[in-house]
Coordinates of C-alpha atoms (C1' of nucleotides) in Angstrom, one line a residue:
Chain A
M1 CA -2.8 -11.1 -27.6
S2 CA -6.0 -8.7 -28.7
V3 CA -6.7 -11.1 -32.1
E4 CA -6.7 -14.1 -29.7
R5 CA -9.1 -13.0 -26.4
A6 CA -11.3 -12.0 -29.0
F7 CA -11.1 -15.1 -30.7
R8 CA -11.7 -17.5 -27.4
A9 CA -14.4 -14.7 -26.2
S10 CA -16.5 -15.5 -29.1
L11 CA -15.9 -19.3 -28.3
R12 CA -17.4 -18.6 -24.5
E13 CA -20.4 -16.6 -26.4
E14 CA -21.1 -19.4 -28.8
L15 CA -21.0 -22.1 -25.5
L16 CA -23.4 -19.5 -24.0
R17 CA -25.9 -19.6 -26.6
S18 CA -25.8 -23.5 -27.2
G19 CA -26.5 -23.9 -23.5
V20 CA -23.3 -24.8 -22.2
S21 CA -22.2 -23.1 -19.2
P22 CA -18.7 -21.5 -19.8
Y23 CA -18.3 -21.4 -16.1
P24 CA -20.6 -24.6 -14.7
H25 CA -20.8 -23.9 -10.2
R26 CA -20.2 -28.3 -10.1
L27 CA -17.9 -31.2 -11.1
S28 CA -20.4 -33.2 -12.8
L29 CA -18.1 -36.2 -13.9
G30 CA -16.4 -36.2 -10.0
Y31 CA -13.3 -35.9 -9.0
V32 CA -10.0 -37.1 -7.1
P33 CA -6.9 -35.5 -7.4
I34 CA -4.5 -36.0 -10.1
R35 CA -1.9 -36.4 -7.5
D36 CA -3.8 -39.1 -5.9
I37 CA -4.2 -40.8 -9.5
V38 CA -0.6 -41.3 -9.2
S39 CA 0.6 -42.4 -6.0
N40 CA -1.8 -45.0 -6.3
R41 CA -1.8 -46.7 -10.4
R42 CA -4.7 -48.6 -10.3
V43 CA -4.5 -49.6 -13.8
G44 CA -7.7 -50.5 -16.1
E45 CA -9.4 -48.8 -13.2
A46 CA -12.2 -46.0 -14.3
V47 CA -11.4 -42.0 -12.4
S48 CA -12.3 -39.0 -12.5
T49 CA -10.0 -35.6 -12.2
A50 CA -9.9 -32.6 -13.4
G51 CA -7.8 -29.6 -14.5
R52 CA -6.2 -27.7 -16.5
V53 CA -5.3 -28.6 -20.4
A54 CA -1.4 -27.9 -20.4
S55 CA -0.7 -29.6 -23.4
M56 CA -2.6 -31.1 -26.5
R57 CA -1.1 -33.2 -29.4
R58 CA -3.4 -34.5 -32.1
H59 CA -2.5 -37.4 -34.5
G60 CA -5.9 -37.5 -36.6
G61 CA -9.1 -39.4 -34.4
L62 CA -6.6 -39.3 -31.5
I63 CA -5.7 -36.3 -29.1
F64 CA -3.1 -36.9 -25.8
S65 CA -3.5 -33.8 -23.4
D66 CA -1.9 -33.4 -20.3
L67 CA -4.0 -32.2 -17.5
V68 CA -2.6 -30.5 -14.4
D69 CA -4.2 -30.1 -11.2
D70 CA -2.6 -29.2 -7.8
G71 CA 0.7 -29.6 -9.4
F72 CA 0.2 -33.0 -10.6
K73 CA 0.3 -33.9 -14.2
I74 CA -1.5 -36.5 -15.6
Q75 CA -2.3 -37.3 -19.3
L76 CA -4.7 -37.8 -21.0
S77 CA -5.8 -39.7 -24.4
L78 CA -9.5 -38.6 -25.7
D79 CA -10.1 -41.8 -28.7
L80 CA -12.6 -41.1 -31.5
S81 CA -13.5 -44.2 -31.4
V82 CA -14.6 -44.4 -27.8
V83 CA -15.6 -40.7 -27.6
G84 CA -18.0 -40.4 -30.6
N85 CA -17.2 -38.3 -33.4
E86 CA -19.4 -35.5 -32.1
R87 CA -17.3 -35.1 -28.1
F88 CA -14.4 -35.5 -30.0
E89 CA -15.6 -32.7 -32.5
W90 CA -16.5 -30.7 -29.6
F91 CA -13.4 -31.3 -27.6
I92 CA -11.5 -30.0 -30.7
K93 CA -13.9 -26.8 -31.5
Y94 CA -14.3 -25.7 -27.9
V95 CA -11.2 -26.8 -25.0
N96 CA -8.2 -24.8 -25.3
L97 CA -5.1 -24.8 -23.8
G98 CA -5.5 -23.6 -20.1
D99 CA -8.7 -24.2 -20.4
F100 CA -10.3 -26.2 -16.7
I101 CA -11.3 -29.7 -17.8
N102 CA -13.4 -32.4 -15.7
V103 CA -12.9 -35.7 -17.0
A104 CA -14.0 -39.6 -16.8
G105 CA -12.2 -42.2 -18.5
D106 CA -10.1 -45.8 -17.4
L107 CA -6.3 -45.8 -16.5
F108 CA -3.9 -47.2 -18.8
Y109 CA -0.6 -47.1 -19.5
T110 CA 0.6 -46.3 -23.6
H111 CA 3.6 -48.2 -25.2
K112 CA 5.6 -45.5 -23.7
G113 CA 5.4 -46.2 -20.5
E114 CA 3.1 -43.3 -19.3
L115 CA -0.1 -43.8 -17.3
T116 CA -2.8 -42.3 -19.4
I117 CA -6.7 -41.8 -19.1
N118 CA -8.3 -42.9 -22.2
V119 CA -11.0 -40.9 -21.6
R120 CA -14.6 -41.5 -22.4
E121 CA -16.5 -38.5 -20.3
Y122 CA -15.3 -34.6 -20.5
C123 CA -17.2 -31.3 -19.3
L124 CA -15.6 -27.8 -20.2
L125 CA -15.6 -26.3 -16.3
V126 CA -13.7 -22.5 -17.3
K127 CA -12.7 -21.8 -20.9
A128 CA -10.4 -19.2 -20.2
L129 CA -9.4 -16.3 -22.5
R130 CA -5.9 -16.5 -22.7
S131 CA -3.5 -18.8 -23.6
P132 CA -0.6 -19.9 -20.7
P133 CA 2.3 -17.8 -22.3
V134 CA 5.1 -20.9 -22.0
K135 CA 4.3 -23.8 -22.5
W136 CA 4.2 -26.3 -19.3
G137 CA 7.2 -26.2 -17.9
H138 CA 9.0 -24.3 -19.0
K139 CA 10.2 -20.9 -17.1
I140 CA 9.3 -17.3 -18.1
L141 CA 12.2 -15.8 -18.5
D142 CA 11.5 -11.8 -18.1
T143 CA 11.7 -11.5 -14.2
E144 CA 9.3 -8.1 -14.2
V145 CA 6.8 -10.4 -15.6
R146 CA 7.2 -13.5 -13.7
Y147 CA 7.1 -10.7 -10.3
R148 CA 4.4 -9.1 -11.1
K149 CA 2.0 -12.2 -12.7
R150 CA 2.8 -14.6 -9.9
Y151 CA 0.2 -16.7 -10.8
L152 CA 2.3 -17.2 -14.4
D153 CA 5.1 -18.0 -13.0
L154 CA 3.4 -20.4 -10.9
M155 CA 1.0 -21.9 -13.4
M156 CA 3.5 -22.7 -15.4
S157 CA 7.0 -23.4 -13.6
P158 CA 6.9 -26.9 -11.0
Q159 CA 10.2 -25.5 -10.0
V160 CA 8.7 -22.0 -8.9
R161 CA 5.5 -24.1 -7.2
R162 CA 8.4 -25.8 -5.0
I163 CA 10.1 -22.6 -4.1
F164 CA 6.9 -22.1 -2.6
E165 CA 5.9 -25.7 -1.4
V166 CA 9.2 -25.5 0.5
R167 CA 8.8 -21.6 2.3
F168 CA 5.2 -22.4 3.7
N169 CA 6.0 -26.1 4.2
T170 CA 9.0 -24.2 6.3
I171 CA 6.3 -21.7 8.0
A172 CA 3.8 -24.5 9.5
E173 CA 7.0 -26.7 10.8
I174 CA 7.9 -23.6 12.4
R175 CA 5.2 -23.4 14.1
R176 CA 4.5 -26.8 15.0
F177 CA 8.1 -27.2 16.5
M178 CA 7.3 -24.2 19.1
W179 CA 4.1 -25.3 19.8
E180 CA 5.7 -28.8 20.8
R181 CA 8.3 -26.6 23.2
G182 CA 4.9 -25.6 24.9
F183 CA 5.5 -21.9 22.9
I184 CA 1.8 -20.3 22.8
E185 CA 1.1 -18.1 19.4
V186 CA 0.1 -14.3 19.7
E187 CA -1.2 -11.8 17.9
T188 CA 0.2 -8.3 18.5
P189 CA -0.8 -5.0 16.2
I190 CA 0.7 -4.4 13.4
L191 CA -0.9 -0.9 13.2
Q192 CA 0.9 0.8 16.6
P193 CA 0.9 4.2 18.0
V194 CA 4.5 4.4 18.6
Y195 CA 7.1 2.2 16.7
G196 CA 10.3 0.3 17.6
G197 CA 12.0 -3.5 18.3
A198 CA 14.5 -2.5 15.5
T199 CA 16.8 0.7 14.3
A200 CA 14.2 0.7 11.1
K201 CA 11.9 3.7 9.6
P202 CA 8.7 3.2 9.6
F203 CA 5.4 3.3 7.6
I204 CA 3.2 6.4 8.5
T205 CA -0.3 5.3 8.3
R206 CA -3.3 7.7 8.7
V207 CA -6.0 6.3 11.2
H208 CA -9.3 8.6 10.5
S209 CA -11.0 7.4 13.1
L210 CA -8.6 8.8 15.8
G211 CA -7.3 11.5 13.5
E212 CA -4.2 10.4 14.3
D213 CA -0.7 8.9 12.7
W214 CA 0.3 5.8 13.0
Y215 CA 2.9 3.4 12.5
L216 CA 2.9 -0.1 10.7
R217 CA 5.4 -2.3 13.2
I218 CA 9.1 -2.5 12.3
A219 CA 9.1 -5.7 15.0
L220 CA 7.0 -7.9 17.1
E221 CA 9.9 -7.7 20.1
L222 CA 7.5 -4.3 22.3
Y223 CA 4.5 -6.0 22.8
L224 CA 5.8 -9.7 22.8
K225 CA 7.6 -8.8 25.8
R226 CA 4.3 -7.3 27.1
F227 CA 2.7 -10.8 27.4
L228 CA 5.9 -11.6 29.1
V229 CA 5.5 -8.9 32.2
G230 CA 1.5 -10.0 31.9
G231 CA 2.5 -13.0 32.5
F232 CA 3.3 -15.8 29.9
N233 CA 6.3 -17.3 29.6
K234 CA 6.7 -18.4 26.2
V235 CA 5.2 -17.0 23.1
F236 CA 5.8 -16.7 19.8
E237 CA 4.6 -14.5 16.7
I238 CA 4.5 -15.4 13.1
G239 CA 4.3 -12.4 10.6
K240 CA 4.7 -9.1 8.3
N241 CA 7.2 -6.3 9.6
F242 CA 7.2 -3.4 7.2
R243 CA 10.4 -1.4 7.0
N244 CA 10.5 1.7 4.9
E245 CA 13.8 1.2 3.0
D246 CA 15.1 0.2 0.1
I247 CA 14.8 -2.6 -1.8
D248 CA 17.0 -5.1 -2.8
V249 CA 18.0 -9.0 -2.8
Q250 CA 17.8 -9.4 0.8
H251 CA 15.1 -6.0 1.4
N252 CA 11.9 -6.0 1.0
P253 CA 10.0 -3.4 3.0
E254 CA 7.3 -6.1 4.1
F255 CA 8.9 -9.2 4.8
T256 CA 8.1 -12.3 7.4
M257 CA 9.5 -12.5 11.3
M258 CA 8.8 -15.2 13.9
E259 CA 9.5 -13.7 17.4
A260 CA 9.2 -15.9 20.1
Y261 CA 10.3 -14.9 24.2
Q262 CA 11.0 -17.4 27.0
A263 CA 11.2 -15.9 30.6
Y264 CA 13.7 -18.1 32.5
V265 CA 16.5 -17.9 30.5
D266 CA 19.4 -16.4 28.5
Y267 CA 20.8 -15.8 25.0
E268 CA 22.8 -19.4 25.5
D269 CA 19.9 -21.4 25.6
I270 CA 17.9 -19.0 22.7
M271 CA 21.4 -20.5 20.8
R272 CA 20.3 -24.2 20.9
L273 CA 16.3 -23.4 20.4
I274 CA 17.2 -21.8 17.4
E275 CA 20.0 -24.9 16.4
E276 CA 17.3 -27.0 17.2
L277 CA 14.5 -25.4 15.4
I278 CA 16.1 -24.6 12.2
S279 CA 18.3 -28.2 11.9
N280 CA 14.7 -30.2 12.7
V281 CA 12.7 -27.7 10.2
A282 CA 15.4 -28.3 7.0
E283 CA 15.1 -32.3 8.7
R284 CA 11.2 -32.2 8.1
V285 CA 10.7 -30.2 5.0
L286 CA 14.1 -31.4 2.7
N287 CA 15.1 -34.6 4.4
T288 CA 18.2 -33.7 5.1
T289 CA 20.0 -31.0 6.9
K290 CA 22.6 -30.0 4.0
V291 CA 21.9 -27.5 1.7
N292 CA 23.2 -25.9 -1.5
Y293 CA 24.0 -22.6 -2.2
P294 CA 25.6 -20.2 -4.3
V295 CA 28.4 -18.0 -2.7
G296 CA 30.8 -15.9 -4.4
G297 CA 29.7 -17.5 -7.7
S298 CA 29.8 -21.2 -6.9
E299 CA 28.1 -24.2 -5.2
V300 CA 28.9 -24.4 -1.1
E301 CA 27.4 -26.9 0.9
I302 CA 26.0 -25.0 4.0
D303 CA 25.1 -27.9 7.1
L304 CA 22.3 -27.0 9.2
R305 CA 23.4 -28.9 11.9
P306 CA 24.1 -28.1 15.4
P307 CA 26.0 -27.2 17.1
Y308 CA 26.8 -24.1 15.5
R309 CA 30.0 -22.1 15.4
R310 CA 30.2 -19.5 18.5
V311 CA 32.4 -16.1 17.5
R312 CA 33.0 -13.3 19.9
M313 CA 32.5 -9.8 17.4
V314 CA 35.6 -8.5 18.7
E315 CA 37.3 -11.9 17.5
G316 CA 35.6 -12.5 14.6
L317 CA 37.6 -8.9 13.5
R318 CA 40.9 -9.6 15.2
E319 CA 40.2 -13.3 13.2
F320 CA 39.0 -12.1 10.2
A321 CA 39.8 -8.9 9.7
G322 CA 43.2 -9.2 11.7
V323 CA 41.7 -5.8 13.7
D324 CA 41.9 -5.8 17.3
V325 CA 39.6 -3.4 18.4
E326 CA 39.8 -3.2 22.0
G327 CA 43.6 -2.1 21.4
L328 CA 42.5 0.3 19.4
S329 CA 41.8 4.3 21.0
D330 CA 38.9 6.0 19.6
D331 CA 41.2 8.5 17.4
E332 CA 42.2 4.9 15.8
M333 CA 38.6 4.0 15.6
K334 CA 37.5 6.9 13.8
S335 CA 40.8 6.8 11.3
L336 CA 39.8 3.0 10.7
L337 CA 36.5 4.0 9.8
R338 CA 37.6 6.8 7.6
K339 CA 39.9 4.2 6.0
H340 CA 36.5 2.2 4.9
D341 CA 34.7 5.2 4.3
L342 CA 32.1 4.4 6.7
L343 CA 29.9 6.6 8.5
I344 CA 28.0 6.6 11.8
P345 CA 24.7 8.6 11.2
G346 CA 24.5 10.7 14.8
G347 CA 27.8 10.9 15.8
Y348 CA 31.2 8.7 17.0
D349 CA 29.9 6.8 19.1
R350 CA 32.9 2.9 20.2
G351 CA 29.8 0.2 20.0
R352 CA 28.5 1.3 16.7
A353 CA 31.9 2.3 15.0
I354 CA 32.9 -2.2 16.0
V355 CA 29.7 -3.4 15.0
K356 CA 30.1 -1.5 11.3
L357 CA 33.6 -2.5 11.4
F358 CA 32.1 -5.8 11.5
D359 CA 29.6 -5.8 8.9
K360 CA 31.9 -4.4 6.2
L361 CA 34.7 -6.6 7.3
V362 CA 33.4 -9.7 8.2
G363 CA 30.0 -10.4 7.9
E364 CA 28.8 -11.7 4.5
H365 CA 32.5 -12.7 3.6
H366 CA 33.1 -15.0 6.5
L367 CA 30.9 -16.4 8.3
I368 CA 29.2 -18.8 5.5
Q369 CA 28.4 -22.1 7.4
P370 CA 25.9 -21.1 10.1
T371 CA 27.8 -19.6 12.9
F372 CA 26.3 -17.3 16.0
V373 CA 28.1 -14.3 16.2
M374 CA 28.0 -13.2 20.2
D375 CA 28.6 -10.4 22.2
F376 CA 27.5 -6.9 20.8
P377 CA 29.4 -3.2 21.7
A378 CA 26.0 -2.3 24.5
S379 CA 25.2 0.9 22.6
S380 CA 24.5 -0.9 19.2
S381 CA 22.0 -2.9 21.2
P382 CA 19.1 -0.5 23.3
L383 CA 16.6 -3.5 23.9
A384 CA 19.2 -6.3 25.0
K385 CA 20.7 -6.8 28.4
P386 CA 24.6 -5.4 29.6
H387 CA 26.9 -8.7 29.7
R388 CA 27.5 -10.4 33.0
T389 CA 31.4 -10.4 32.9
D390 CA 31.8 -7.0 30.7
P391 CA 28.8 -4.2 30.2
K392 CA 30.8 -2.6 27.8
Y393 CA 28.5 -5.4 25.7
A394 CA 25.5 -6.6 25.4
E395 CA 24.7 -10.5 25.6
R396 CA 23.2 -9.8 22.2
F397 CA 24.2 -12.5 18.9
E398 CA 23.3 -12.3 15.5
L399 CA 23.2 -16.2 13.5
Y400 CA 24.9 -15.8 9.9
I401 CA 24.1 -18.3 7.1
A402 CA 25.9 -17.8 3.3
G403 CA 27.0 -14.3 4.9
M404 CA 23.3 -13.0 5.6
E405 CA 21.9 -12.6 8.8
L406 CA 18.8 -14.3 9.7
V407 CA 18.6 -14.1 13.6
N408 CA 18.8 -11.4 16.1
A409 CA 18.1 -12.9 19.7
F410 CA 19.4 -11.2 23.3
T411 CA 19.4 -11.5 26.8
E412 CA 16.1 -9.0 27.7
L413 CA 16.7 -6.7 29.0
N414 CA 14.3 -6.4 32.0
D415 CA 16.0 -3.5 34.2
P416 CA 13.0 -0.7 33.3
V417 CA 15.8 2.5 34.4
I418 CA 19.0 1.2 32.1
Q419 CA 15.9 1.2 29.7
E420 CA 14.7 4.5 29.6
T421 CA 18.3 5.5 29.7
Y422 CA 18.8 3.7 26.8
F423 CA 15.9 5.5 25.1
R424 CA 17.2 8.5 26.2
N425 CA 20.5 7.9 24.5
E426 CA 18.1 6.9 21.8
E427 CA 16.4 9.9 21.5
E428 CA 20.2 12.4 21.8
R429 CA 20.8 10.6 18.8
R430 CA 17.8 10.9 16.6
K431 CA 18.7 14.4 17.2
L432 CA 22.2 14.2 15.9
G433 CA 20.8 13.1 13.0
D434 CA 19.9 9.4 12.9
A435 CA 17.3 8.9 11.5
E436 CA 17.0 5.3 12.8
A437 CA 17.2 6.0 16.2
H438 CA 15.0 3.5 18.8
P439 CA 12.3 6.0 19.6
Y440 CA 11.2 6.7 23.2
D441 CA 8.3 4.1 24.3
W442 CA 7.3 5.8 27.5
D443 CA 4.4 2.5 28.2
F444 CA 7.1 -0.1 27.4
V445 CA 9.0 1.2 29.7
E446 CA 5.8 1.6 32.4
A447 CA 5.5 -1.6 31.6
L448 CA 8.5 -3.0 32.1
E449 CA 8.7 -1.1 35.8
Y450 CA 5.6 -3.7 36.9
G451 CA 8.6 -6.6 36.0
M452 CA 9.4 -8.4 33.2
P453 CA 10.5 -12.0 34.2
P454 CA 14.1 -12.8 33.1
A455 CA 14.2 -13.9 29.5
G456 CA 16.0 -14.7 26.1
G457 CA 14.9 -13.7 23.3
L458 CA 15.2 -13.9 19.3
G459 CA 14.2 -12.5 15.9
L460 CA 14.4 -14.8 12.8
G461 CA 13.9 -13.9 9.3
I462 CA 12.0 -16.1 7.6
D463 CA 12.1 -14.9 4.1
R464 CA 15.8 -15.4 4.3
L465 CA 15.9 -18.9 5.8
V466 CA 13.3 -20.2 2.6
M467 CA 16.5 -18.0 0.5
I468 CA 19.1 -20.6 2.6
L469 CA 16.5 -24.2 2.1
T470 CA 16.1 -22.9 -1.3
G471 CA 19.1 -21.7 -2.4
Q472 CA 17.9 -18.6 -3.7
T473 CA 20.4 -15.3 -3.7
S474 CA 17.1 -13.1 -3.9
I475 CA 14.5 -12.9 -2.1
K476 CA 11.9 -11.4 -4.7
E477 CA 12.3 -15.2 -5.2
A478 CA 10.9 -16.8 -2.0
I479 CA 8.3 -14.0 -1.1
P480 CA 5.0 -14.5 -3.5
F481 CA 4.2 -11.4 -4.6
P482 CA 7.7 -9.5 -3.9
M483 CA 7.6 -4.6 -3.5
L484 CA 7.8 -3.7 -6.9
T485 CA 6.8 -0.1 -8.5
R486 CA 3.4 0.0 -9.1
S487 CA 3.4 1.3 -12.8
M488 CA 3.6 -1.5 -16.0
Chain B
rG1 C1' 22.1 7.9 -3.6
rG2 C1' 26.3 6.1 -7.6
rG3 C1' 27.6 2.8 -12.2
rC4 C1' 26.5 -1.2 -15.7
rC5 C1' 23.2 -4.0 -18.6
rC6 C1' 17.7 -4.8 -20.3
rG7 C1' 12.8 -3.6 -22.8
rU8 C1' 10.9 -5.5 -30.8
rA9 C1' 4.9 -10.4 -32.0
rG10 C1' 1.4 -13.9 -26.2
rC11 C1' 6.9 -15.8 -25.4
rU12 C1' 12.4 -16.1 -26.9
rC13 C1' 14.9 -13.4 -29.1
rA14 C1' 17.6 -11.8 -34.6
rG15 C1' 17.8 -6.4 -36.5
rC16 C1' 20.4 -1.1 -33.9
rC17 C1' 27.2 -0.6 -34.5
rA18 C1' 27.3 1.6 -40.4
rG19 C1' 19.1 5.7 -40.4
rG20 C1' 15.7 3.7 -46.3
rU21 C1' 8.9 -2.2 -46.5
rA22 C1' 9.1 -4.9 -38.7
rG23 C1' 11.6 -10.5 -38.9
rA24 C1' 12.3 -15.5 -37.0
rG25 C1' 11.5 -19.8 -33.9
rC26 C1' 7.8 -21.2 -30.3
rG27 C1' 2.9 -19.9 -29.3
rG28 C1' -2.1 -19.3 -31.2
rC29 C1' -6.4 -20.7 -36.1
rG30 C1' -7.1 -23.4 -40.3
rG31 C1' -5.8 -28.2 -42.7
rG32 C1' -3.8 -32.8 -42.3
rC33 C1' -2.1 -36.9 -39.8
rU34 C1' -5.1 -43.0 -33.7
rU35 C1' 0.6 -44.4 -29.0
rU36 C1' 2.7 -38.5 -28.7
rU37 C1' 4.5 -36.2 -24.4
rA38 C1' 9.0 -29.6 -26.8
rA39 C1' 5.0 -33.9 -31.7
rC40 C1' 4.9 -33.6 -36.7
rC41 C1' 3.8 -31.7 -42.0
rC42 C1' 1.6 -27.8 -44.9
rG43 C1' -0.8 -22.6 -44.6
rU44 C1' -2.3 -18.5 -42.2
rA45 C1' -3.3 -14.0 -38.6
rG46 C1' -1.4 -11.3 -35.2
rG47 C1' 3.4 -4.7 -33.7
rU48 C1' 2.1 1.0 -29.4
rC49 C1' 10.0 -1.7 -31.5
rC50 C1' 8.8 0.8 -23.3
rC51 C1' 7.6 6.5 -23.3
rG52 C1' 8.5 11.9 -24.7
rG53 C1' 11.0 15.4 -27.5
rG54 C1' 15.1 16.3 -31.1
rU55 C1' 18.4 15.5 -35.4
rU56 C1' 16.8 13.6 -40.7
rC57 C1' 13.3 13.6 -46.7
rA58 C1' 13.3 9.2 -44.0
rA59 C1' 14.8 6.7 -36.8
rA60 C1' 13.5 0.0 -33.5
rU61 C1' 18.3 2.0 -35.3
rC62 C1' 21.5 8.6 -33.8
rC63 C1' 20.7 12.3 -29.4
rC64 C1' 18.3 13.9 -25.5
rG65 C1' 14.9 13.2 -21.1
rG66 C1' 11.8 10.5 -18.8
rC67 C1' 9.6 4.7 -17.2
rG68 C1' 9.8 0.0 -15.6
rG69 C1' 13.1 -4.7 -15.0
rG70 C1' 17.9 -7.0 -13.4
rC71 C1' 22.6 -6.9 -10.9
rC72 C1' 27.1 -4.2 -8.0
rC73 C1' 28.6 -0.4 -4.7
rG74 C1' 26.5 3.2 -0.5
rC75 C1' 22.9 3.0 3.3
rC76 C1' 20.1 -0.4 5.9
rA77 C1' 18.7 -5.7 10.0

RNA sequence: GGGCCCGUAGCUCAGCCAGGUAGAGCGGCGGGCUUUUAACCCGUAGGUCCCGGGUUCAAAUCCCGGCGGGCCCGCCA
């Protein structure tokens, strides 16, 4: 490596001495994207383009080379009899794999039928001091290198590039969908004096000018609801959340959520909104609502077309685990928890116990096709409105796909007195050892006291949606620069 | 927090079990070759064997500790 780098650095020096810039400011030969050239083949026509030299195959006085530009590739041929001896030799001496060049020439098809630019002129644009780690189109296999130096992963592998094209198209389509339905995209603070909107451990950061420790947000929820109080009826935000918890195949400490809140609707309306959103986005991004996803070692076809199955949490436990929690006494619940090695931080609570059992016995294993799990126990949902027919439950649901939780949504709690009670309960649980209990947010309660319209809201994990749409089982594959330990 | 696997050339890996001169292919560089596309042929350079300690005449190899990565479980939305 160091030998090769030194060699290329010496070429750079030679170029500078000879008055040729190894990093010119502008393209001297013009530029049409390779994407446009290959999609609009006009054989015989003169074209100019630019890109990275991805391969070279020399046959005496003829060099075939592949030029890659913005994910598209075209073959060049450099013919000694066309460019002349001097420019031919210069190319061999000074142009290496990984360099960027600007070329002008004529389009033709080779004997093998490949569209090729017969180069008349060329110009070096960038002298790369390091060569590409693998041949273009081949995957780097060392996962650590792929994550730490994602630019190489993107550079070398069209499949990896494709994942991120899907990711950013997905975000664009979500945005378009929400705008089309009249939602306004807003911004809320990432740095917050009180975190909230989810149960998670936060990152703490120092605000020097205030002399205070603040938090990086763990959710968007409480500030978006303040928009509802302020009179906005339909708002959404796409942004990063930060949760100071474990890193694994479904969790990255920094991850992307879309949250949306709509006045005058309930969680039933939100279910329909989500069905439309996800199927619409899949259709737009993939041209299909059917995706293949590995589940338990084999590919399963998942159909994102509505309607999605709706199942109450207690019914799910009955159907998939054979447990009728509504018929169990607290003592029976506790022994069931013990049997499955489940602990409840902050002490036993019937609602939380039901959720624990559901997560353990049902969640990942059974909910492969899109399924709304409805009606969580009220005590597990301090920001959701109690159920209209049974206040032991909350009007809350989660959407599961491929065993992953993608969406969490409620009919939003807008009674400030109940909200205050829930916050107090959470504070009590915190004192009893539940580090992830929801903090008390006085200002939010005060906002509710001014009146928040009845509303439905949702949070969608975008990284996980991208995993589903691209068939990836690790969230690191769906995040461009996933979090890894600093050192290498 | 627990378990399993991995770390050797730019890349992919062999060598480790059973200690004795650091290897191959690809890539790089030099040469040859005017229709190749994982081009081909000849030659050649390239090493902190993840780090530290121990055992030994001798450690990539055995032992201990650490670091980094992957996966599974626990915890967690």
